[in-house]
Short mmCIF file of C-alpha atoms and ligand atoms in Angstrom, two decimals:
data_model
loop_
_atom_site.label_atom_id
_atom_site.label_comp_id
_atom_site.label_asym_id
_atom_site.label_seq_id
_atom_site.Cartn_x
_atom_site.Cartn_y
_atom_site.Cartn_z
CA MET F 1012 -18.95 -1.02 18.01
CA LEU F 1013 -18.74 0.48 14.53
CA LEU F 1014 -17.64 -2.90 13.23
CA VAL F 1015 -20.72 -4.60 14.68
CA ALA F 1016 -23.15 -1.87 13.61
CA GLY F 1017 -21.60 -1.87 10.13
CA LEU F 1018 -22.74 -5.46 9.56
CA ALA F 1019 -26.33 -4.16 9.33
CA ALA F 1020 -25.72 -3.46 5.64
CA GLY F 1021 -25.11 -7.19 5.07
CA HIS F 1022 -28.00 -8.58 7.15
CA GLY F 1023 -25.80 -9.21 10.19
CA ALA F 1024 -27.06 -6.74 12.80
CA ASP F 1025 -29.61 -4.04 13.59
CA THR F 1026 -28.00 -0.61 13.97
CA ASN F 1027 -29.96 0.58 16.99
CA ASP F 1028 -29.43 -2.69 18.89
CA VAL F 1029 -25.75 -1.89 18.78
CA LEU F 1030 -26.08 1.83 19.60
CA LYS F 1031 -28.33 1.00 22.56
CA THR F 1032 -25.86 -1.58 23.86
CA ALA F 1033 -23.12 1.07 23.89
CA LEU F 1034 -25.01 2.76 26.76
CA TYR F 1035 -24.33 -0.22 29.02
CA ILE F 1036 -20.59 -0.38 28.39
CA GLU F 1037 -18.18 1.29 30.79
CA PRO F 1038 -15.05 2.61 29.00
CA GLY F 1039 -12.10 0.29 29.61
CA ASN F 1040 -14.24 -2.37 31.30
CA PHE F 1041 -14.03 -5.49 29.10
CA GLU F 1042 -16.43 -7.42 31.34
CA SER F 1043 -19.15 -4.83 30.82
CA PHE F 1044 -18.73 -5.20 27.05
CA ALA F 1045 -19.09 -8.97 27.24
CA GLU F 1046 -22.12 -8.78 29.52
CA ALA F 1047 -23.93 -6.13 27.49
CA PHE F 1048 -23.53 -8.07 24.23
CA LYS F 1049 -24.35 -11.41 25.86
CA ASP F 1050 -27.65 -9.93 27.11
CA LEU F 1051 -28.42 -8.51 23.68
CA ALA F 1052 -27.51 -11.83 22.04
CA ASP F 1053 -29.74 -13.83 24.39
CA GLN F 1054 -32.67 -11.50 23.83
CA THR F 1055 -32.17 -11.62 20.07
CA LYS F 1056 -31.85 -15.41 20.05
CA ALA F 1057 -35.13 -15.70 22.00
CA LYS F 1058 -36.86 -13.61 19.34
CA ALA F 1059 -35.28 -15.71 16.60
CA ASP F 1060 -36.44 -18.95 18.21
CA GLU F 1061 -39.94 -17.52 18.42
CA THR F 1062 -40.16 -16.29 14.84
CA LEU F 1063 -37.59 -18.52 13.08
CA LEU F 1064 -36.44 -15.47 11.11
CA GLN F 1065 -33.12 -15.67 9.30
CA ASP F 1066 -32.04 -12.06 9.95
CA THR F 1067 -32.73 -12.42 13.63
CA TYR F 1068 -30.58 -15.55 13.86
CA PHE F 1069 -27.79 -13.76 12.00
CA ALA F 1070 -28.01 -10.78 14.38
CA ALA F 1071 -27.95 -13.06 17.43
CA ALA F 1072 -24.83 -14.80 16.05
CA THR F 1073 -23.14 -11.43 15.49
CA TYR F 1074 -23.88 -10.35 19.08
CA TYR F 1075 -22.46 -13.60 20.52
CA ARG F 1076 -19.28 -12.96 18.54
CA ALA F 1077 -19.18 -9.41 19.91
CA ALA F 1078 -19.67 -10.74 23.47
CA ASP F 1079 -16.58 -12.93 22.98
CA PHE F 1080 -14.43 -10.14 21.50
CA PHE F 1081 -12.70 -8.92 24.70
CA LEU F 1082 -12.52 -12.24 26.55
CA HIS F 1083 -9.26 -13.73 25.31
CA GLY F 1084 -7.10 -12.43 28.19
CA ASN F 1085 -7.90 -15.56 30.20
CA TRP F 1086 -7.50 -18.65 28.03
CA SER F 1087 -9.46 -20.84 30.42
CA ASP F 1088 -12.53 -18.60 30.55
CA PRO F 1089 -15.34 -21.07 29.72
CA ARG F 1090 -17.28 -18.34 27.93
CA ILE F 1091 -14.77 -18.47 25.05
CA ASP F 1092 -16.29 -21.78 23.95
CA GLU F 1093 -19.75 -21.30 25.38
CA PHE F 1094 -20.50 -18.10 23.41
CA TRP F 1095 -18.94 -19.60 20.30
CA ASN F 1096 -21.19 -22.64 20.32
CA LEU F 1097 -24.23 -20.38 20.64
CA GLU F 1098 -22.98 -18.18 17.82
CA ARG F 1099 -22.44 -21.11 15.52
CA ASP F 1100 -25.84 -22.58 16.25
CA CYS F 1101 -27.61 -19.30 15.42
CA PHE F 1102 -25.48 -18.69 12.34
CA ASP F 1103 -26.11 -22.16 10.94
CA LYS F 1104 -29.86 -21.68 11.32
CA GLY F 1105 -29.45 -18.48 9.30
CA ILE F 1106 -27.45 -19.96 6.43
CA SER F 1107 -29.74 -22.98 6.18
CA ALA F 1108 -32.55 -20.58 5.21
CA MET F 1109 -30.67 -18.97 2.29
CA PRO F 1110 -32.12 -19.62 -1.21
CA VAL F 1111 -28.98 -21.72 -1.78
CA PRO F 1112 -28.03 -22.77 1.74
CA GLY F 1113 -24.46 -22.07 2.82
CA GLU F 1114 -22.63 -25.40 2.94
CA ARG F 1115 -20.14 -26.18 5.73
CA ILE F 1116 -17.20 -28.31 4.64
CA THR F 1117 -13.99 -29.47 6.31
CA LEU F 1118 -10.84 -29.72 4.20
CA LYS F 1119 -7.74 -31.73 5.04
CA ALA F 1120 -4.52 -29.74 5.27
CA ASP F 1121 -0.99 -30.68 6.27
CA GLY F 1122 -1.24 -31.03 10.07
CA PHE F 1123 -4.68 -29.50 10.61
CA GLU F 1124 -8.15 -29.13 9.11
CA VAL F 1125 -9.59 -26.09 7.35
CA PRO F 1126 -13.23 -25.35 8.20
CA ALA F 1127 -14.91 -23.63 5.25
CA ILE F 1128 -18.34 -22.48 4.11
CA TYR F 1129 -19.29 -22.50 0.43
CA TYR F 1130 -21.95 -20.13 -0.92
CA ALA F 1131 -23.47 -19.90 -4.40
CA PRO F 1132 -25.87 -17.32 -5.86
CA GLN F 1133 -28.05 -19.92 -7.56
CA GLN F 1134 -28.45 -23.68 -7.63
CA PRO F 1135 -25.91 -25.18 -10.04
CA VAL F 1136 -26.96 -24.99 -13.69
CA PRO F 1137 -25.26 -27.58 -15.93
CA GLY F 1138 -22.48 -25.93 -17.89
CA VAL F 1139 -22.56 -22.65 -15.92
CA LYS F 1140 -19.32 -21.79 -14.16
CA ARG F 1141 -19.05 -18.70 -12.01
CA PRO F 1142 -16.21 -16.51 -10.78
CA THR F 1143 -15.40 -17.39 -7.21
CA LEU F 1144 -14.14 -15.28 -4.33
CA LEU F 1145 -12.01 -16.92 -1.62
CA LEU F 1146 -12.24 -14.97 1.64
CA ASN F 1147 -10.08 -14.84 4.77
CA GLU F 1148 -10.28 -12.76 7.90
CA GLY F 1149 -7.19 -11.88 9.94
CA TYR F 1150 -6.09 -11.52 13.56
CA ASP F 1151 -9.44 -12.02 15.26
CA ALA F 1152 -12.58 -12.10 13.13
CA ALA F 1153 -14.55 -15.24 12.29
CA GLN F 1154 -15.40 -16.56 8.87
CA GLU F 1155 -19.07 -16.06 9.77
CA GLU F 1156 -18.53 -12.30 9.79
CA LEU F 1157 -17.43 -12.44 6.15
CA LEU F 1158 -20.96 -13.40 5.09
CA HIS F 1159 -22.15 -9.97 6.19
CA PHE F 1160 -19.06 -8.02 5.20
CA ASN F 1161 -18.35 -9.47 1.74
CA VAL F 1162 -20.27 -12.61 0.75
CA PHE F 1163 -23.79 -11.22 0.26
CA PHE F 1164 -22.29 -8.45 -1.87
CA ALA F 1165 -20.46 -11.03 -4.02
CA LEU F 1166 -23.52 -13.30 -4.43
CA GLN F 1167 -25.59 -10.32 -5.57
CA ARG F 1168 -23.09 -9.84 -8.40
CA GLY F 1169 -23.25 -13.45 -9.51
CA TRP F 1170 -20.12 -14.71 -7.75
CA ASN F 1171 -19.67 -17.88 -5.73
CA ALA F 1172 -17.85 -17.37 -2.45
CA ILE F 1173 -15.97 -19.58 -0.03
CA THR F 1174 -14.92 -18.45 3.46
CA PHE F 1175 -12.44 -20.41 5.56
CA GLU F 1176 -10.18 -20.30 8.60
CA GLY F 1177 -6.67 -21.51 9.33
CA PRO F 1178 -4.56 -21.92 12.48
CA GLY F 1179 -4.91 -19.03 14.95
CA GLN F 1180 -8.33 -18.10 13.68
CA PRO F 1181 -11.43 -18.48 15.86
CA THR F 1182 -12.65 -22.00 15.17
CA VAL F 1183 -9.27 -23.64 14.49
CA ARG F 1184 -7.77 -22.03 17.60
CA ARG F 1185 -10.67 -23.34 19.71
CA LYS F 1186 -11.33 -26.78 18.26
CA GLN F 1187 -7.84 -27.81 17.11
CA ASP F 1188 -5.81 -25.79 19.62
CA ILE F 1189 -3.36 -24.43 17.02
CA GLY F 1190 -1.97 -20.88 16.87
CA PHE F 1191 -1.07 -18.85 13.77
CA ILE F 1192 1.37 -20.12 11.15
CA PRO F 1193 3.15 -17.78 8.71
CA ASP F 1194 3.12 -20.08 5.66
CA TRP F 1195 -0.53 -19.48 4.81
CA GLU F 1196 -0.41 -21.34 1.48
CA ARG F 1197 -0.87 -24.43 3.65
CA VAL F 1198 -4.38 -23.10 4.32
CA VAL F 1199 -5.27 -21.73 0.88
CA THR F 1200 -4.02 -24.56 -1.36
CA PRO F 1201 -6.49 -27.16 0.03
CA VAL F 1202 -9.29 -24.66 -0.63
CA VAL F 1203 -8.19 -24.17 -4.25
CA ASP F 1204 -7.91 -27.95 -4.65
CA TYR F 1205 -11.48 -28.27 -3.40
CA LEU F 1206 -12.75 -25.62 -5.83
CA TYR F 1207 -11.03 -27.40 -8.72
CA ASN F 1208 -13.34 -30.34 -8.02
CA ARG F 1209 -16.52 -28.29 -8.37
CA SER F 1210 -18.36 -28.07 -11.68
CA ASP F 1211 -19.85 -24.61 -10.91
CA VAL F 1212 -16.48 -22.87 -10.45
CA ASP F 1213 -14.65 -20.99 -13.21
CA PHE F 1214 -10.97 -21.78 -12.52
CA GLU F 1215 -9.81 -18.83 -14.63
CA ARG F 1216 -11.60 -16.42 -12.32
CA LEU F 1217 -10.52 -17.25 -8.77
CA ALA F 1218 -9.96 -14.17 -6.60
CA LEU F 1219 -8.52 -14.24 -3.08
CA LEU F 1220 -9.34 -11.51 -0.54
CA GLY F 1221 -7.89 -11.00 2.95
CA ASN F 1222 -9.16 -8.47 5.48
CA SER F 1223 -6.95 -6.84 8.11
CA PHE F 1224 -4.06 -9.17 9.14
CA GLY F 1225 -5.49 -11.32 6.33
CA GLY F 1226 -3.78 -8.75 4.08
CA TYR F 1227 -0.51 -10.45 5.02
CA LEU F 1228 -1.88 -14.00 5.10
CA VAL F 1229 -3.37 -14.04 1.61
CA ALA F 1230 -0.42 -12.22 0.03
CA ARG F 1231 1.88 -14.90 1.41
CA ALA F 1232 -0.42 -17.66 0.14
CA ALA F 1233 -0.77 -16.10 -3.31
CA ALA F 1234 3.02 -16.14 -3.73
CA PHE F 1235 2.83 -19.95 -3.72
CA GLU F 1236 -0.58 -20.40 -5.37
CA PRO F 1237 -0.54 -19.19 -9.00
CA ARG F 1238 -4.03 -20.60 -9.57
CA ILE F 1239 -5.26 -17.43 -7.82
CA LYS F 1240 -5.92 -14.99 -10.68
CA ALA F 1241 -6.64 -11.81 -8.69
CA LEU F 1242 -5.57 -10.79 -5.20
CA ILE F 1243 -7.23 -8.26 -2.88
CA LEU F 1244 -5.32 -7.01 0.17
CA ASN F 1245 -7.64 -5.10 2.49
CA GLY F 1246 -5.29 -3.56 3.49
CA GLY F 1247 -1.80 -4.25 2.31
CA ILE F 1248 0.71 -5.51 4.87
CA TYR F 1249 4.38 -5.70 4.02
CA ASP F 1250 5.96 -6.49 7.37
CA SER F 1251 3.70 -7.37 10.32
CA HIS F 1252 6.53 -7.30 12.85
CA GLN F 1253 7.42 -3.75 11.95
CA ALA F 1254 3.74 -2.75 12.18
CA PHE F 1255 3.27 -4.37 15.61
CA VAL F 1256 6.48 -2.97 17.09
CA GLY F 1257 5.54 0.44 15.69
CA GLN F 1258 2.40 0.40 17.88
CA LEU F 1259 4.41 0.08 21.13
CA PRO F 1260 4.76 3.13 23.39
CA PRO F 1261 8.39 4.44 23.26
CA ASN F 1262 9.47 3.00 26.66
CA LEU F 1263 8.34 -0.51 25.70
CA GLU F 1264 9.83 -0.27 22.23
CA LYS F 1265 13.20 0.57 23.81
CA LEU F 1266 13.04 -2.42 26.16
CA TYR F 1267 12.03 -4.71 23.33
CA ASN F 1268 14.85 -3.57 21.08
CA ALA F 1269 17.31 -3.99 23.94
CA GLY F 1270 16.19 -7.61 24.31
CA GLU F 1271 15.03 -7.07 27.92
CA LYS F 1272 12.51 -9.89 27.79
CA GLN F 1273 11.71 -10.19 31.50
CA GLN F 1274 11.26 -6.47 32.08
CA PHE F 1275 9.26 -6.08 28.89
CA ASP F 1276 6.88 -8.91 29.77
CA ASP F 1277 6.48 -7.69 33.36
CA LEU F 1278 5.58 -4.17 32.26
CA ILE F 1279 3.06 -5.42 29.71
CA GLY F 1280 1.61 -7.82 32.27
CA GLU F 1281 0.99 -4.88 34.60
CA ALA F 1282 -0.54 -2.79 31.83
CA LEU F 1283 -2.98 -5.57 30.96
CA HIS F 1284 -4.37 -5.50 34.47
CA THR F 1285 -5.13 -1.79 34.62
CA GLN F 1286 -8.33 -0.46 33.20
CA GLU F 1287 -6.47 2.83 32.62
CA SER F 1288 -4.28 1.34 29.85
CA PRO F 1289 -5.74 2.05 26.41
CA SER F 1290 -8.32 -0.61 25.52
CA GLN F 1291 -6.93 -1.07 22.03
CA PHE F 1292 -3.46 -1.84 23.39
CA ARG F 1293 -4.81 -4.35 25.92
CA TRP F 1294 -6.97 -6.01 23.32
CA ASP F 1295 -4.12 -6.14 20.75
CA VAL F 1296 -1.84 -7.94 23.20
CA GLU F 1297 -4.42 -10.30 24.69
CA GLN F 1298 -5.83 -11.28 21.30
CA GLY F 1299 -2.35 -11.74 19.82
CA LEU F 1300 -1.13 -14.01 22.62
CA TRP F 1301 -4.27 -16.12 22.43
CA ALA F 1302 -4.33 -16.36 18.62
CA PHE F 1303 -0.60 -17.13 18.30
CA LYS F 1304 -0.87 -19.38 21.37
CA ILE F 1305 2.17 -17.79 23.00
CA GLN F 1306 2.34 -16.78 26.67
CA SER F 1307 5.04 -14.12 26.57
CA PRO F 1308 4.47 -10.78 24.78
CA TYR F 1309 8.20 -10.66 23.96
CA ASP F 1310 8.09 -14.10 22.33
CA PHE F 1311 4.93 -13.11 20.49
CA LEU F 1312 6.69 -10.13 18.91
CA GLN F 1313 9.66 -12.34 18.01
CA ALA F 1314 7.26 -14.79 16.33
CA THR F 1315 5.76 -12.05 14.17
CA ARG F 1316 9.13 -11.60 12.40
CA ALA F 1317 8.22 -14.46 10.07
CA TYR F 1318 5.05 -12.67 8.93
CA THR F 1319 6.57 -10.57 6.16
CA ILE F 1320 6.35 -10.67 2.38
CA ALA F 1321 9.72 -8.91 2.05
CA ASN F 1322 11.48 -11.82 0.33
CA ILE F 1323 8.60 -13.21 -1.72
CA THR F 1324 7.07 -10.21 -3.51
CA ASP F 1325 8.63 -11.29 -6.82
CA ARG F 1326 6.46 -14.40 -6.69
CA ILE F 1327 3.18 -12.42 -6.47
CA ARG F 1328 2.44 -11.97 -10.16
CA MET F 1329 -1.36 -11.79 -10.42
CA PRO F 1330 -3.16 -8.41 -10.58
CA THR F 1331 -3.40 -7.12 -7.02
CA PHE F 1332 -5.68 -4.57 -5.38
CA ILE F 1333 -4.20 -2.93 -2.30
CA ALA F 1334 -6.58 -1.02 -0.04
CA ASN F 1335 -5.07 1.93 1.80
CA ALA F 1336 -7.28 3.24 4.61
CA SER F 1337 -6.67 6.93 5.28
CA SER F 1338 -7.48 6.54 9.02
CA ASP F 1339 -6.02 3.08 9.63
CA GLN F 1340 -5.12 2.69 13.32
CA PHE F 1341 -3.18 -0.58 12.87
CA PHE F 1342 -1.22 -0.77 9.62
CA ALA F 1343 -0.78 2.80 8.37
CA GLY F 1344 2.02 3.07 5.81
CA GLN F 1345 2.16 -0.66 5.06
CA PRO F 1346 -0.02 -0.59 1.89
CA GLN F 1347 2.38 1.84 0.18
CA LEU F 1348 5.33 -0.48 0.94
CA VAL F 1349 3.49 -3.37 -0.75
CA LYS F 1350 2.66 -1.22 -3.76
CA ASP F 1351 6.29 -0.08 -4.10
CA LYS F 1352 7.45 -3.71 -4.20
CA LEU F 1353 4.73 -5.09 -6.50
CA GLY F 1354 4.93 -2.24 -8.99
CA ASP F 1355 2.69 -2.14 -12.04
CA SER F 1356 0.75 -5.32 -11.32
CA ALA F 1357 -0.74 -3.64 -8.25
CA THR F 1358 -3.37 -0.93 -7.82
CA LEU F 1359 -3.21 1.13 -4.62
CA TYR F 1360 -6.61 2.56 -3.74
CA THR F 1361 -7.01 5.02 -0.87
CA PHE F 1362 -10.33 4.94 0.99
CA ASN F 1363 -10.93 8.38 2.51
CA GLY F 1364 -13.37 10.04 4.88
CA SER F 1365 -16.17 7.88 6.26
CA ALA F 1366 -14.81 4.86 4.34
CA GLY F 1367 -11.29 5.50 5.62
CA TYR F 1368 -11.26 3.24 8.68
CA HIS F 1369 -9.39 -0.04 8.99
CA THR F 1370 -10.88 -2.46 6.38
CA GLN F 1371 -13.60 0.15 5.71
CA VAL F 1372 -15.63 -0.86 8.76
CA GLY F 1373 -19.00 0.84 8.64
CA ALA F 1374 -18.74 1.32 4.86
CA ALA F 1375 -19.29 -2.19 3.50
CA VAL F 1376 -21.42 -1.04 0.56
CA GLU F 1377 -18.71 1.32 -0.70
CA SER F 1378 -15.92 -1.15 0.01
CA ASN F 1379 -17.52 -3.96 -1.97
CA ARG F 1380 -18.53 -1.64 -4.80
CA VAL F 1381 -14.93 -0.46 -5.27
CA ILE F 1382 -13.52 -3.99 -5.01
CA HIS F 1383 -15.99 -5.46 -7.51
CA THR F 1384 -15.43 -2.58 -9.92
CA TRP F 1385 -11.76 -3.52 -9.87
CA LEU F 1386 -12.52 -7.26 -10.23
CA ASN F 1387 -14.75 -6.53 -13.21
CA SER F 1388 -11.91 -4.67 -14.87
CA VAL F 1389 -9.41 -7.48 -14.19
CA PHE F 1390 -11.69 -10.15 -15.62
CA ASN F 1391 -13.15 -7.90 -18.29
CA MET F 1392 -16.71 -8.56 -17.20
CA THR F 1393 -19.79 -6.72 -15.94
CA SER F 1394 -21.69 -7.63 -12.79
CA GLN F 1395 -25.07 -9.26 -13.21
CA ALA F 1396 -27.57 -8.51 -10.47
CA VAL F 1397 -28.86 -11.69 -8.81
CA ALA F 1398 -31.51 -11.75 -6.09
CA VAL F 1399 -29.98 -13.76 -3.28
CA TYR F 1400 -31.92 -12.66 -0.29
C1 LIG J 2178 -9.56 -17.58 34.40
O1 LIG J 2178 -10.82 -18.20 34.31
C2 LIG J 2178 -10.94 -19.34 35.15
C3 LIG J 2178 -12.26 -19.99 34.84
O2 LIG J 2178 -13.32 -19.07 34.97
C4 LIG J 2178 -10.81 -18.90 36.58
O3 LIG J 2178 -10.89 -20.02 37.43
C5 LIG J 2178 -9.49 -18.21 36.80
O4 LIG J 2178 -9.40 -17.69 38.10
C6 LIG J 2178 -9.30 -17.08 35.81
N1 LIG J 2178 -7.96 -16.58 35.89
C7 LIG J 2178 -7.68 -15.29 36.10
C8 LIG J 2178 -6.24 -14.93 36.14
O5 LIG J 2178 -8.54 -14.45 36.21
C1 LIG J 2179 -11.92 -34.41 -5.67
O1 LIG J 2179 -12.88 -35.40 -6.05
C2 LIG J 2179 -12.39 -36.71 -5.97
C3 LIG J 2179 -13.44 -37.63 -6.57
O2 LIG J 2179 -14.70 -37.37 -5.99
C4 LIG J 2179 -12.08 -37.05 -4.53
O3 LIG J 2179 -11.54 -38.34 -4.43
C5 LIG J 2179 -11.03 -36.04 -4.02
O4 LIG J 2179 -10.80 -36.27 -2.64
C6 LIG J 2179 -11.52 -34.64 -4.21
N1 LIG J 2179 -10.46 -33.71 -3.86
C7 LIG J 2179 -10.68 -32.65 -3.08
C8 LIG J 2179 -9.50 -31.81 -2.79
O5 LIG J 2179 -11.78 -32.34 -2.64
C1 LIG J 2180 11.95 -14.59 4.39
O1 LIG J 2180 12.34 -13.77 5.46
C2 LIG J 2180 11.92 -14.23 6.72
C3 LIG J 2180 12.25 -13.17 7.75
O2 LIG J 2180 13.58 -12.79 7.68
C4 LIG J 2180 12.53 -15.59 7.01
O3 LIG J 2180 12.03 -16.07 8.24
C5 LIG J 2180 12.14 -16.55 5.92
O4 LIG J 2180 12.79 -17.77 6.11
C6 LIG J 2180 12.48 -16.00 4.57
N1 LIG J 2180 11.87 -16.85 3.56
C7 LIG J 2180 12.49 -17.23 2.46
C8 LIG J 2180 11.70 -18.06 1.51
O5 LIG J 2180 13.62 -16.89 2.22
C1 LIG J 2181 -2.43 6.03 2.21
O1 LIG J 2181 -2.95 6.26 3.51
C2 LIG J 2181 -2.10 7.02 4.33
C3 LIG J 2181 -2.76 7.09 5.71
O2 LIG J 2181 -2.80 5.83 6.30
C4 LIG J 2181 -1.90 8.39 3.74
O3 LIG J 2181 -0.99 9.12 4.54
C5 LIG J 2181 -1.34 8.25 2.34
O4 LIG J 2181 -1.28 9.51 1.74
C6 LIG J 2181 -2.23 7.34 1.51
N1 LIG J 2181 -1.61 7.14 0.21
C7 LIG J 2181 -2.13 7.63 -0.91
C8 LIG J 2181 -1.37 7.31 -2.17
O5 LIG J 2181 -3.17 8.29 -0.93
C1 LIG J 2182 -8.16 9.95 -1.13
O1 LIG J 2182 -7.31 11.06 -0.84
C2 LIG J 2182 -6.04 11.01 -1.50
C3 LIG J 2182 -5.18 12.13 -0.96
O2 LIG J 2182 -5.91 13.33 -0.91
C4 LIG J 2182 -6.26 11.09 -3.01
O3 LIG J 2182 -5.04 11.00 -3.70
C5 LIG J 2182 -7.16 9.92 -3.43
O4 LIG J 2182 -7.47 10.00 -4.80
C6 LIG J 2182 -8.46 9.90 -2.62
N1 LIG J 2182 -9.17 8.68 -2.94
C7 LIG J 2182 -10.40 8.67 -3.42
C8 LIG J 2182 -11.01 7.34 -3.69
O5 LIG J 2182 -11.02 9.68 -3.65
#
């Protein structure tokens, strides 16, 4: 809920819409969450169609994404695609109304395609090249969300931005039917190649940012992509497997470590069907199985072993910003491990208090201010305010 409401700061939601919707949600009841946000999304879309207002289309798109959030437990639920098509339609109406419309592009990668959206603060001016931010989400969020969480804040400071998704992420998982891959440079390198073809991009100032599980994905990619000149891990992830196993209740952790696959999967299967199990645990498992495209929770955890930067940190040589969220409920402790390995080339920054949640949800203004202050210092530049909205 905080995540959705927090997008208000970046033109992606209206705060009270989200607070009001909370009243209709029964704790632990995923269906009620989907229904409440679907209703809100439909109402908002109707208003958008009536007024053709950009903000209203963006809000409707956000609410369709929220309606989808808890639905991945049943892979054949038709709403997974239905809500997504509605969300994309609303979002595309929104970006087409930007002063420089967001441009959807599809890039060829080895074995799949990378859907991307390119944004610029102003129409190209001959001879003007701008710093460019490459942006990835993680375990669940869509590239569309990045517009409201990071892109508007980058455009306002005179940066270009490009968002994109790889295997496992919402659009690639749906349209190409591919789950996560650990070697994320296969996703990022085609994006860098594309940027190298653009006359409005300054190749010496390419920065790559990953939110949440994206903190692993982009670190891995940067190890094999030296054309990235600054790296932002929001937050840092050293070893995903260790972080996921660390979230298991003690009885399940014991079964897992003992290799009791059948018993482990049976117990988790039961837990997924009781509303009394913690919602975060149920969501973590259901989303992970869907995104990795793996049926067994045990096999899923085994697959996460490959998602570590343990043996590649010496290849990450660009200046790196590591966000450490003081109240992180997913990856606590991991940012410090990354900092210890990267040493002097990395800056560990701890977000505290109301900015201390996972990826600074609800504090986008502060998050982007801190990140851009760091980027300015890396590239020895000052931000120039640009009106982009
Ligand atoms: C999953 O969704 C499909 C389509 O709505 C439905 O037929 C099926 O019964 C559902 N499966 C479960 C386990 O709920
Ligand atoms: C770069 O531009 C050339 C010439 O237009 C084109 O053939 C090539 O496919 C482009 N490469 C990428 C990665 O976009
Ligand atoms: C790094 O370690 C992981 C996990 O042990 C392993 O799967 C992977 O092959 C290793 N990569 C390299 C480049 O050694
Ligand atoms: C990083 O955050 C953790 C909480 O997740 C906190 O315990 C730790 O002290 C923080 N590190 C620094 C250097 O502030
Ligand atoms: C957050 O709290 C930690 C521990 O008290 C402190 O070291 C750090 O400087 C604080 N971060 C900020 C941005 O104030």
